[in-house]
């Protein structure tokens, strides 16, 4: 029910980079969600098809700007996603990534900006999640950073003890989850040679997505109720 409710928040449902819910069904045992058809595969699969299993910086920048706007929308509604990873962004027919799977998402109660439940993929967990000190929207920002690294490097920053010397060696199989936790808490990130650092510098980077005319129209459409590129008209706040 919680996942269905998040999908149905008016501005969330209208966002151009969040998967739309078509219908819901319920029986005595389960709730079923019918979602829009997304034929393009997830971002991890897209990365796997790229040369060397890494995306060019400009391509990664485009996807990450879409990701940032989707996560920003959730945060504006007091929702912490807690599952931000490449597998949870699936391309639609137009090539735009859509955020799916709100099974771990949580709407924060009024007056409280943190939660203590530990959930998510180990490689993407923020330190405060592991330490149990309470986490909020900032933990999603950490996970977006991990995803950025993975799209540009081909592996997650904390999943292996050392950066592979062979650029084609992207395997992270049989990594002890406790080693991942120790790496997150103790290890400095080692950036491979040729890492696409220009993703943060080119045209203002991911954060300054409002400088790009396409992404500026997305924000303007949500603010003013105008249709975006996908023909979706943003509604007003539902007051929750």
Coordinates of C-alpha atoms in Angstrom, one line a residue:
X1 CA 0.0 0.0 0.0
X2 CA 2.8 2.4 0.8
X3 CA 4.4 2.0 -2.6
X4 CA 1.0 2.5 -4.3
X5 CA 0.4 5.7 -2.3
X6 CA 3.7 7.2 -3.3
X7 CA 3.0 6.4 -7.0
X8 CA -0.3 8.2 -6.6
X9 CA 0.9 11.5 -5.2
X10 CA -0.1 14.0 -7.8
X11 CA 3.2 15.7 -8.6
X12 CA 5.1 12.4 -8.3
X13 CA 2.7 10.7 -10.7
X14 CA 3.0 13.6 -13.2
X15 CA 6.8 13.8 -13.1
X16 CA 8.4 13.1 -16.5
X17 CA 11.2 11.0 -15.0
X18 CA 9.1 8.9 -12.7
X19 CA 7.3 5.8 -13.9
X20 CA 3.5 6.3 -14.2
X21 CA 1.1 4.0 -12.5
X22 CA -1.8 2.9 -14.8
X23 CA -4.0 0.9 -12.4
X24 CA -4.0 -1.0 -9.2
X25 CA -5.7 -4.2 -8.2
X26 CA -6.1 -6.0 -4.9
X27 CA -7.2 -9.4 -3.7
X28 CA -7.2 -10.9 -0.2
X29 CA -3.4 -11.6 -0.4
X30 CA -1.8 -8.9 -2.5
X31 CA -1.9 -5.5 -4.1
X32 CA -1.0 -5.4 -7.8
X33 CA 0.4 -2.3 -9.6
X34 CA 0.1 -1.9 -13.4
X35 CA 2.8 0.5 -14.6
X36 CA 3.6 2.1 -17.9
X37 CA 5.5 0.1 -20.4
X38 CA 9.2 0.9 -20.5
X39 CA 11.0 -0.9 -23.3
X40 CA 14.5 0.5 -23.1
X41 CA 16.2 -1.5 -20.3
X42 CA 17.7 -0.2 -17.1
X43 CA 20.7 2.1 -16.9
X44 CA 22.9 -0.8 -15.7
X45 CA 22.1 -2.7 -18.9
X46 CA 22.7 0.4 -20.9
X47 CA 26.2 0.8 -19.3
X48 CA 26.9 -2.9 -20.0
X49 CA 26.3 -2.4 -23.7
X50 CA 28.7 0.6 -23.9
X51 CA 32.3 0.2 -25.0
X52 CA 34.4 -0.9 -22.0
X53 CA 31.2 -1.1 -19.9
X54 CA 31.3 2.6 -19.2
X55 CA 29.2 5.5 -20.5
X56 CA 30.8 8.6 -22.1
X57 CA 30.8 11.5 -19.7
X58 CA 28.2 13.6 -21.6
X59 CA 25.8 10.6 -21.8
X60 CA 26.2 9.9 -18.1
X61 CA 25.6 13.6 -17.4
X62 CA 22.3 13.5 -19.3
X63 CA 21.0 10.5 -17.4
X64 CA 22.2 11.8 -14.0
X65 CA 20.4 15.1 -14.6
X66 CA 17.2 13.1 -15.1
X67 CA 17.9 11.1 -12.0
X68 CA 18.6 14.2 -10.0
X69 CA 15.3 15.8 -11.0
X70 CA 13.3 12.7 -10.1
X71 CA 15.0 12.4 -6.7
X72 CA 14.5 16.1 -6.2
X73 CA 10.8 15.7 -6.8
X74 CA 10.5 13.0 -4.1
X75 CA 12.5 15.1 -1.6
X76 CA 10.2 18.1 -2.2
X77 CA 7.3 15.8 -1.1
X78 CA 9.2 14.5 2.0
X79 CA 9.9 11.1 0.5
X80 CA 13.3 9.4 0.9
X81 CA 13.8 6.9 -1.9
X82 CA 16.4 4.6 -0.2
X83 CA 17.1 2.5 -3.3
X84 CA 18.8 4.8 -5.8
X85 CA 20.8 2.5 -8.1
X86 CA 21.2 2.1 -11.9
X87 CA 18.8 -0.9 -12.0
X88 CA 16.0 1.2 -10.7
X89 CA 16.0 3.6 -13.7
X90 CA 14.5 2.2 -16.8
X91 CA 14.4 3.9 -20.2
X92 CA 11.1 4.7 -21.9
X93 CA 10.6 4.6 -25.6
X94 CA 12.0 8.1 -26.0
X95 CA 15.2 7.2 -24.2
X96 CA 14.5 9.0 -20.9
X97 CA 15.2 7.2 -17.6
X98 CA 12.1 6.5 -15.4
X99 CA 12.4 5.9 -11.7
X100 CA 10.7 2.7 -10.7
X101 CA 10.2 0.5 -7.6
X102 CA 9.2 2.4 -4.5
X103 CA 9.3 -0.6 -2.3
X104 CA 11.9 0.9 0.0
X105 CA 10.8 4.5 -0.2
X106 CA 9.4 6.2 2.9
X107 CA 7.4 9.4 3.3
X108 CA 8.8 11.2 6.4
X109 CA 6.3 12.3 9.0
X110 CA 5.9 16.0 9.6
X111 CA 8.6 17.4 11.9
X112 CA 10.9 14.4 11.4
X113 CA 13.6 14.4 8.8
X114 CA 15.3 11.1 9.6
X115 CA 14.5 7.4 9.7
X116 CA 16.5 4.5 11.1
X117 CA 15.5 1.5 9.0
X118 CA 18.5 -0.1 7.3
X119 CA 17.5 -1.0 3.7
X120 CA 19.0 -0.9 0.2
X121 CA 21.8 -2.5 -1.8
X122 CA 25.0 -2.7 0.3
X123 CA 27.2 -1.0 -2.3
X124 CA 24.9 2.0 -2.3
X125 CA 24.4 2.5 1.4
X126 CA 25.4 5.8 2.9
X127 CA 27.6 5.7 6.1
X128 CA 24.9 7.1 8.3
X129 CA 22.6 4.2 7.2
X130 CA 25.2 1.7 8.2
X131 CA 25.9 3.4 11.5
X132 CA 22.3 3.6 12.4
X133 CA 22.6 7.2 13.4
X134 CA 19.5 8.2 11.4
X135 CA 19.3 9.1 7.8
X136 CA 17.3 11.3 5.5
X137 CA 17.4 12.8 2.0
X138 CA 21.2 13.2 2.1
X139 CA 21.5 9.4 1.9
X140 CA 19.8 9.5 -1.5
X141 CA 22.4 12.0 -2.7
X142 CA 25.2 9.6 -1.6
X143 CA 23.6 6.8 -3.6
X144 CA 23.3 9.0 -6.7
X145 CA 27.1 9.6 -6.3
X146 CA 27.8 5.9 -6.1
X147 CA 25.7 5.4 -9.3
X148 CA 27.5 8.2 -11.0
X149 CA 30.8 6.5 -10.3
X150 CA 29.5 3.1 -11.5
X151 CA 28.2 4.6 -14.8
X152 CA 31.6 6.2 -15.5
X153 CA 34.0 3.6 -14.1
X154 CA 32.1 0.4 -14.7
X155 CA 32.1 -0.8 -11.1
X156 CA 31.0 0.5 -7.7
X157 CA 33.5 2.4 -5.6
X158 CA 33.3 0.2 -2.5
X159 CA 32.6 -3.3 -3.9
X160 CA 36.3 -4.2 -4.6
X161 CA 39.4 -3.9 -2.5
X162 CA 41.4 -2.5 -5.4
X163 CA 40.6 -0.8 -8.7
X164 CA 41.1 -3.5 -11.5
X165 CA 44.3 -3.0 -13.5
X166 CA 42.7 -4.6 -16.5
X167 CA 40.1 -2.1 -17.8
X168 CA 37.9 -5.0 -18.9
X169 CA 37.8 -6.6 -15.5
X170 CA 34.6 -5.2 -14.1
X171 CA 33.6 -8.3 -12.0
X172 CA 32.4 -7.8 -8.4
X173 CA 31.3 -11.3 -7.7
X174 CA 31.6 -12.9 -4.3
X175 CA 32.4 -9.7 -2.5
X176 CA 31.8 -10.1 1.2
X177 CA 29.0 -7.7 2.3
X178 CA 30.9 -6.9 5.5
X179 CA 33.9 -6.0 3.3
X180 CA 31.7 -3.6 1.5
X181 CA 30.5 -2.0 4.7
X182 CA 34.1 -1.6 6.0
X183 CA 35.1 0.0 2.6
X184 CA 32.2 2.5 2.9
X185 CA 33.2 3.5 6.4
X186 CA 37.0 3.4 6.1
X187 CA 38.2 3.5 2.5
X188 CA 39.0 6.5 0.4
X189 CA 37.6 6.2 -3.1
X190 CA 40.2 5.4 -5.7
X191 CA 39.4 7.0 -9.1
X192 CA 40.7 5.1 -12.1
X193 CA 42.8 6.8 -14.7
X194 CA 40.8 8.6 -17.3
X195 CA 37.7 8.7 -15.0
X196 CA 35.1 11.1 -16.5
X197 CA 35.5 13.9 -14.1
X198 CA 34.3 16.4 -16.7
X199 CA 30.8 15.2 -15.9
X200 CA 30.8 17.6 -13.0
X201 CA 32.4 20.5 -14.9
X202 CA 30.7 20.3 -18.3
X203 CA 27.9 22.9 -18.6
X204 CA 27.6 23.3 -14.9
X205 CA 27.4 19.6 -14.1
X206 CA 24.5 17.5 -12.8
X207 CA 23.5 19.9 -10.0
X208 CA 23.0 22.9 -12.2
X209 CA 20.5 21.1 -14.5
X210 CA 18.4 24.2 -14.6
X211 CA 20.9 25.8 -16.9
X212 CA 20.0 23.4 -19.6
X213 CA 16.9 24.4 -21.6
X214 CA 15.4 20.9 -21.7
X215 CA 15.7 20.4 -18.0
X216 CA 14.7 24.0 -17.3
X217 CA 11.4 23.3 -19.1
X218 CA 10.8 20.2 -17.0
X219 CA 11.1 22.3 -13.8
X220 CA 9.0 25.1 -15.3
X221 CA 6.3 22.6 -16.3
X222 CA 6.1 21.2 -12.8
X223 CA 6.0 24.6 -11.3
X224 CA 3.5 26.2 -13.7
X225 CA 1.4 23.2 -14.7
X226 CA 2.5 23.2 -18.3
X227 CA 2.9 20.0 -20.4
X228 CA 6.5 18.7 -20.6
X229 CA 8.2 16.9 -23.6
X230 CA 6.2 13.8 -22.9
X231 CA 2.9 15.7 -22.8
X232 CA 2.4 15.2 -19.1
X233 CA 0.8 18.1 -17.3
X234 CA 2.0 18.6 -13.7
X235 CA -0.7 19.0 -11.0
X236 CA -0.6 21.0 -7.9
X237 CA 0.5 19.7 -4.5
X238 CA -1.9 17.3 -2.9
X239 CA -1.3 18.9 0.5
X240 CA 0.3 15.8 2.1

